[in-house]
Structures are given as C-alpha cells and as structure tokens.
mmCIF file of C-alpha atoms in Angstrom:
data_model
loop_
_atom_site.group_PDB
_atom_site.id
_atom_site.type_symbol
_atom_site.label_atom_id
_atom_site.label_comp_id
_atom_site.label_asym_id
_atom_site.label_seq_id
_atom_site.Cartn_x
_atom_site.Cartn_y
_atom_site.Cartn_z
ATOM 1 C CA UNK A 20 0.000 0.000 0.000
ATOM 2 C CA UNK A 21 1.293 3.410 -0.840
ATOM 3 C CA UNK A 22 1.646 6.446 1.395
ATOM 4 C CA UNK A 23 -1.363 8.221 -0.124
ATOM 5 C CA UNK A 24 -3.644 5.314 0.704
ATOM 6 C CA UNK A 25 -2.347 5.078 4.277
ATOM 7 C CA UNK A 26 -2.937 8.792 4.789
ATOM 8 C CA UNK A 27 -6.401 8.530 3.233
ATOM 9 C CA UNK A 28 -7.196 5.528 5.461
ATOM 10 C CA UNK A 29 -6.151 7.331 8.638
ATOM 11 C CA UNK A 30 -8.219 10.360 7.640
ATOM 12 C CA UNK A 31 -11.241 8.199 6.768
ATOM 13 C CA UNK A 32 -10.779 6.210 9.949
ATOM 14 C CA UNK A 33 -11.026 9.365 12.016
ATOM 15 C CA UNK A 34 -14.197 10.455 10.212
ATOM 16 C CA UNK A 35 -15.454 7.088 8.960
ATOM 17 C CA UNK A 36 -19.110 7.769 9.583
ATOM 18 C CA UNK A 37 -19.011 10.948 7.532
ATOM 19 C CA UNK A 38 -16.901 9.927 4.542
ATOM 20 C CA UNK A 39 -17.369 6.203 3.971
ATOM 21 C CA UNK A 40 -20.497 5.209 2.102
ATOM 22 C CA UNK A 41 -22.370 2.515 4.067
ATOM 23 C CA UNK A 42 -19.722 2.508 6.801
ATOM 24 C CA UNK A 43 -21.974 0.467 9.107
ATOM 25 C CA UNK A 44 -22.198 -2.340 6.601
ATOM 26 C CA UNK A 45 -18.439 -2.355 6.034
ATOM 27 C CA UNK A 46 -17.774 -2.325 9.758
ATOM 28 C CA UNK A 47 -20.199 -5.192 10.339
ATOM 29 C CA UNK A 48 -18.423 -7.301 7.710
ATOM 30 C CA UNK A 49 -15.070 -6.399 9.273
ATOM 31 C CA UNK A 50 -16.326 -7.565 12.676
ATOM 32 C CA UNK A 51 -17.446 -10.899 11.240
ATOM 33 C CA UNK A 52 -14.055 -11.444 9.560
ATOM 34 C CA UNK A 53 -12.236 -10.264 12.675
ATOM 35 C CA UNK A 54 -14.182 -12.675 14.880
ATOM 36 C CA UNK A 55 -12.848 -15.628 12.937
ATOM 37 C CA UNK A 56 -9.315 -14.273 12.518
ATOM 38 C CA UNK A 57 -8.955 -13.146 16.148
ATOM 39 C CA UNK A 58 -9.839 -16.641 17.345
ATOM 40 C CA UNK A 59 -6.383 -17.577 16.083
ATOM 41 C CA UNK A 60 -3.759 -15.985 18.342
ATOM 42 C CA UNK A 61 -1.169 -16.645 15.614
ATOM 43 C CA UNK A 62 -3.277 -15.221 12.787
ATOM 44 C CA UNK A 63 -1.175 -15.206 9.616
ATOM 45 C CA UNK A 64 -0.947 -12.090 7.463
ATOM 46 C CA UNK A 65 -2.442 -14.139 4.631
ATOM 47 C CA UNK A 66 -5.772 -13.843 6.468
ATOM 48 C CA UNK A 67 -5.918 -10.158 5.674
ATOM 49 C CA UNK A 68 -5.003 -10.753 2.039
ATOM 50 C CA UNK A 69 -7.941 -13.170 1.843
ATOM 51 C CA UNK A 70 -10.193 -10.497 3.393
ATOM 52 C CA UNK A 71 -9.044 -8.011 0.753
ATOM 53 C CA UNK A 72 -9.686 -10.540 -2.037
ATOM 54 C CA UNK A 73 -13.167 -11.210 -0.688
ATOM 55 C CA UNK A 74 -13.681 -7.437 -0.435
ATOM 56 C CA UNK A 75 -12.746 -7.068 -4.106
ATOM 57 C CA UNK A 76 -15.517 -9.542 -4.962
ATOM 58 C CA UNK A 77 -18.043 -7.957 -2.613
ATOM 59 C CA UNK A 78 -17.351 -4.399 -3.718
ATOM 60 C CA UNK A 79 -17.061 -5.173 -7.436
ATOM 61 C CA UNK A 80 -13.314 -4.565 -7.804
ATOM 62 C CA UNK A 81 -13.339 -1.316 -5.788
ATOM 63 C CA UNK A 82 -9.807 -1.588 -4.429
ATOM 64 C CA UNK A 83 -10.091 1.380 -2.072
ATOM 65 C CA UNK A 84 -13.161 -0.112 -0.385
ATOM 66 C CA UNK A 85 -11.574 -3.592 -0.260
ATOM 67 C CA UNK A 86 -8.477 -2.086 1.377
ATOM 68 C CA UNK A 87 -10.659 -0.273 3.864
ATOM 69 C CA UNK A 88 -12.388 -3.558 4.746
ATOM 70 C CA UNK A 89 -9.026 -5.258 5.185
ATOM 71 C CA UNK A 90 -7.587 -2.479 7.347
ATOM 72 C CA UNK A 91 -10.717 -2.192 9.485
ATOM 73 C CA UNK A 92 -10.611 -5.953 10.026
ATOM 74 C CA UNK A 93 -6.932 -5.758 10.973
ATOM 75 C CA UNK A 94 -7.677 -2.924 13.402
ATOM 76 C CA UNK A 95 -10.388 -4.955 15.153
ATOM 77 C CA UNK A 96 -8.172 -8.061 15.346
ATOM 78 C CA UNK A 97 -5.367 -5.976 16.867
ATOM 79 C CA UNK A 98 -7.772 -4.610 19.489
ATOM 80 C CA UNK A 99 -8.737 -8.153 20.447
ATOM 81 C CA UNK A 100 -5.156 -9.484 20.513
ATOM 82 C CA UNK A 101 -3.793 -6.476 22.407
ATOM 83 C CA UNK A 102 -6.583 -6.679 24.996
ATOM 84 C CA UNK A 103 -7.551 -3.128 24.092
ATOM 85 C CA UNK A 104 -11.068 -3.130 25.515
ATOM 86 C CA UNK A 105 -12.307 -5.765 23.079
ATOM 87 C CA UNK A 106 -12.334 -9.530 23.285
ATOM 88 C CA UNK A 107 -14.029 -12.334 21.383
ATOM 89 C CA UNK A 108 -17.089 -12.323 23.650
ATOM 90 C CA UNK A 109 -17.607 -8.580 23.225
ATOM 91 C CA UNK A 110 -17.169 -8.930 19.485
ATOM 92 C CA UNK A 111 -19.870 -11.610 19.418
ATOM 93 C CA UNK A 112 -22.086 -9.328 21.493
ATOM 94 C CA UNK A 113 -21.556 -6.432 19.054
ATOM 95 C CA UNK A 114 -22.402 -8.643 16.068
ATOM 96 C CA UNK A 115 -25.578 -9.921 17.734
ATOM 97 C CA UNK A 116 -26.588 -6.409 18.773
ATOM 98 C CA UNK A 117 -26.122 -5.039 15.253
ATOM 99 C CA UNK A 118 -28.145 -7.918 13.807
ATOM 100 C CA UNK A 119 -30.913 -7.190 16.277
ATOM 101 C CA UNK A 120 -30.965 -3.541 15.182
ATOM 102 C CA UNK A 121 -30.448 -4.192 11.443
ATOM 103 C CA UNK A 122 -31.569 -7.767 10.669
ATOM 104 C CA UNK A 123 -30.731 -7.475 6.947
ATOM 105 C CA UNK A 124 -27.035 -7.579 7.935
ATOM 106 C CA UNK A 125 -27.552 -11.333 8.304
ATOM 107 C CA UNK A 126 -27.221 -11.490 4.510
ATOM 108 C CA UNK A 127 -23.676 -10.161 4.882
ATOM 109 C CA UNK A 128 -22.550 -13.274 6.741
ATOM 110 C CA UNK A 129 -21.109 -15.448 3.979
ATOM 111 C CA UNK A 130 -19.934 -18.755 5.414
ATOM 112 C CA UNK A 131 -18.336 -19.854 2.113
ATOM 113 C CA UNK A 132 -16.260 -16.679 2.050
ATOM 114 C CA UNK A 133 -15.143 -17.230 5.660
ATOM 115 C CA UNK A 134 -13.954 -20.828 5.186
ATOM 116 C CA UNK A 135 -10.611 -19.935 3.542
ATOM 117 C CA UNK A 136 -9.667 -18.160 6.773
ATOM 118 C CA UNK A 137 -10.048 -21.418 8.682
ATOM 119 C CA UNK A 138 -7.896 -23.365 6.218
ATOM 120 C CA UNK A 139 -4.876 -21.260 7.231
ATOM 121 C CA UNK A 140 -5.063 -22.489 10.838
ATOM 122 C CA UNK A 141 -2.518 -25.134 11.838
ATOM 123 C CA UNK A 142 -3.391 -25.663 15.524
ATOM 124 C CA UNK A 143 -6.125 -28.274 16.038
ATOM 125 C CA UNK A 144 -7.681 -26.545 19.076
ATOM 126 C CA UNK A 145 -7.848 -23.216 17.265
ATOM 127 C CA UNK A 146 -9.251 -24.924 14.201
ATOM 128 C CA UNK A 147 -12.003 -26.510 16.300
ATOM 129 C CA UNK A 148 -12.759 -23.132 17.899
ATOM 130 C CA UNK A 149 -12.989 -21.437 14.507
ATOM 131 C CA UNK A 150 -15.287 -24.163 13.192
ATOM 132 C CA UNK A 151 -17.597 -23.583 16.166
ATOM 133 C CA UNK A 152 -17.560 -19.862 15.378
ATOM 134 C CA UNK A 153 -18.533 -20.648 11.770
ATOM 135 C CA UNK A 154 -21.364 -22.833 13.028
ATOM 136 C CA UNK A 155 -22.486 -20.070 15.391
ATOM 137 C CA UNK A 156 -22.464 -17.499 12.568
ATOM 138 C CA UNK A 157 -24.360 -19.874 10.300
ATOM 139 C CA UNK A 158 -27.021 -20.423 12.970
ATOM 140 C CA UNK A 159 -27.198 -16.693 13.667
ATOM 141 C CA UNK A 160 -27.666 -15.953 9.971
ATOM 142 C CA UNK A 161 -30.380 -18.581 9.681
ATOM 143 C CA UNK A 162 -32.161 -17.276 12.790
ATOM 144 C CA UNK A 163 -32.366 -13.723 11.448
ATOM 145 C CA UNK A 164 -33.347 -14.832 7.954
ATOM 146 C CA UNK A 165 -36.225 -16.886 9.377
ATOM 147 C CA UNK A 166 -37.424 -13.995 11.538
ATOM 148 C CA UNK A 167 -37.574 -11.623 8.577
#
C-alpha cells in the first residue's frame, strides 16, 4: 500500500461515519471477519489478504473499499489481541446487537467466504474453535433470515 492510501485511510478512519459510504455495513463485515481471525492468536498475514480478495468480490473490484475492509478488520483483530477493551465475547455481542438492530445484515454473513480463513489455521484446538464460530455465525444468519 502506498503512502497516499495510508494517509487517506487514517483520515477516513477518524471520520469514517461521515466519509465512507455505508460505513456500518463495512464495519459489520469487518467484525465478522475479525471474529474468525482473532480466534487464532497466531493469525497469519495471509488472512488479511484473503479479506481483501473477498472485499474485491463484494465491492465489485473497488480496491479502495476492499483495502478499507481489510484495514478495518486488521484494526479490530489488533484490538482483540492487544486486549484493548475488546475480546471475542464482546465482538460476538456487538455482532448480535447489530443484527438485532439491522436484521438485513444477516445477509452479509457469507460462510463460504469465511472458510478460507479457517484453512490457514494449523493448531487443532484453534481450528475446532474457529469451526464452532462458523457454526455459530451460520445459525445466527439462519435465525435472522427466518425472523424476517
């Protein structure tokens, strides 16, 4: 990433709600990706490349938006790993709360898109934990789709 993008990201990050179109949707997706990545204490950098690739598909090759998704996801994962007021349980709570407020966000949970993040995991315990998270997200998505 070049300097101009980093500067633009920091500026947008400070005023995300004002400048980023559908920032809530992007942030929700970032939280879902971060939930799965943060479950792995040794999350490889390839995870964020996968998030960017998925973002390119989601946002129809809009690289700036895909980068923003990747960097927002990285920021959330760092908050969880650095014990910066956020942990996995709080992240789950935030996801559930946002779904309760905006049920259509359930459509943004794409289990197929999340699976490549699990493939990168080498530790069996972490892998099992991530698979349970995928199952939880799948059930959560189904619950909100049935209610609406």
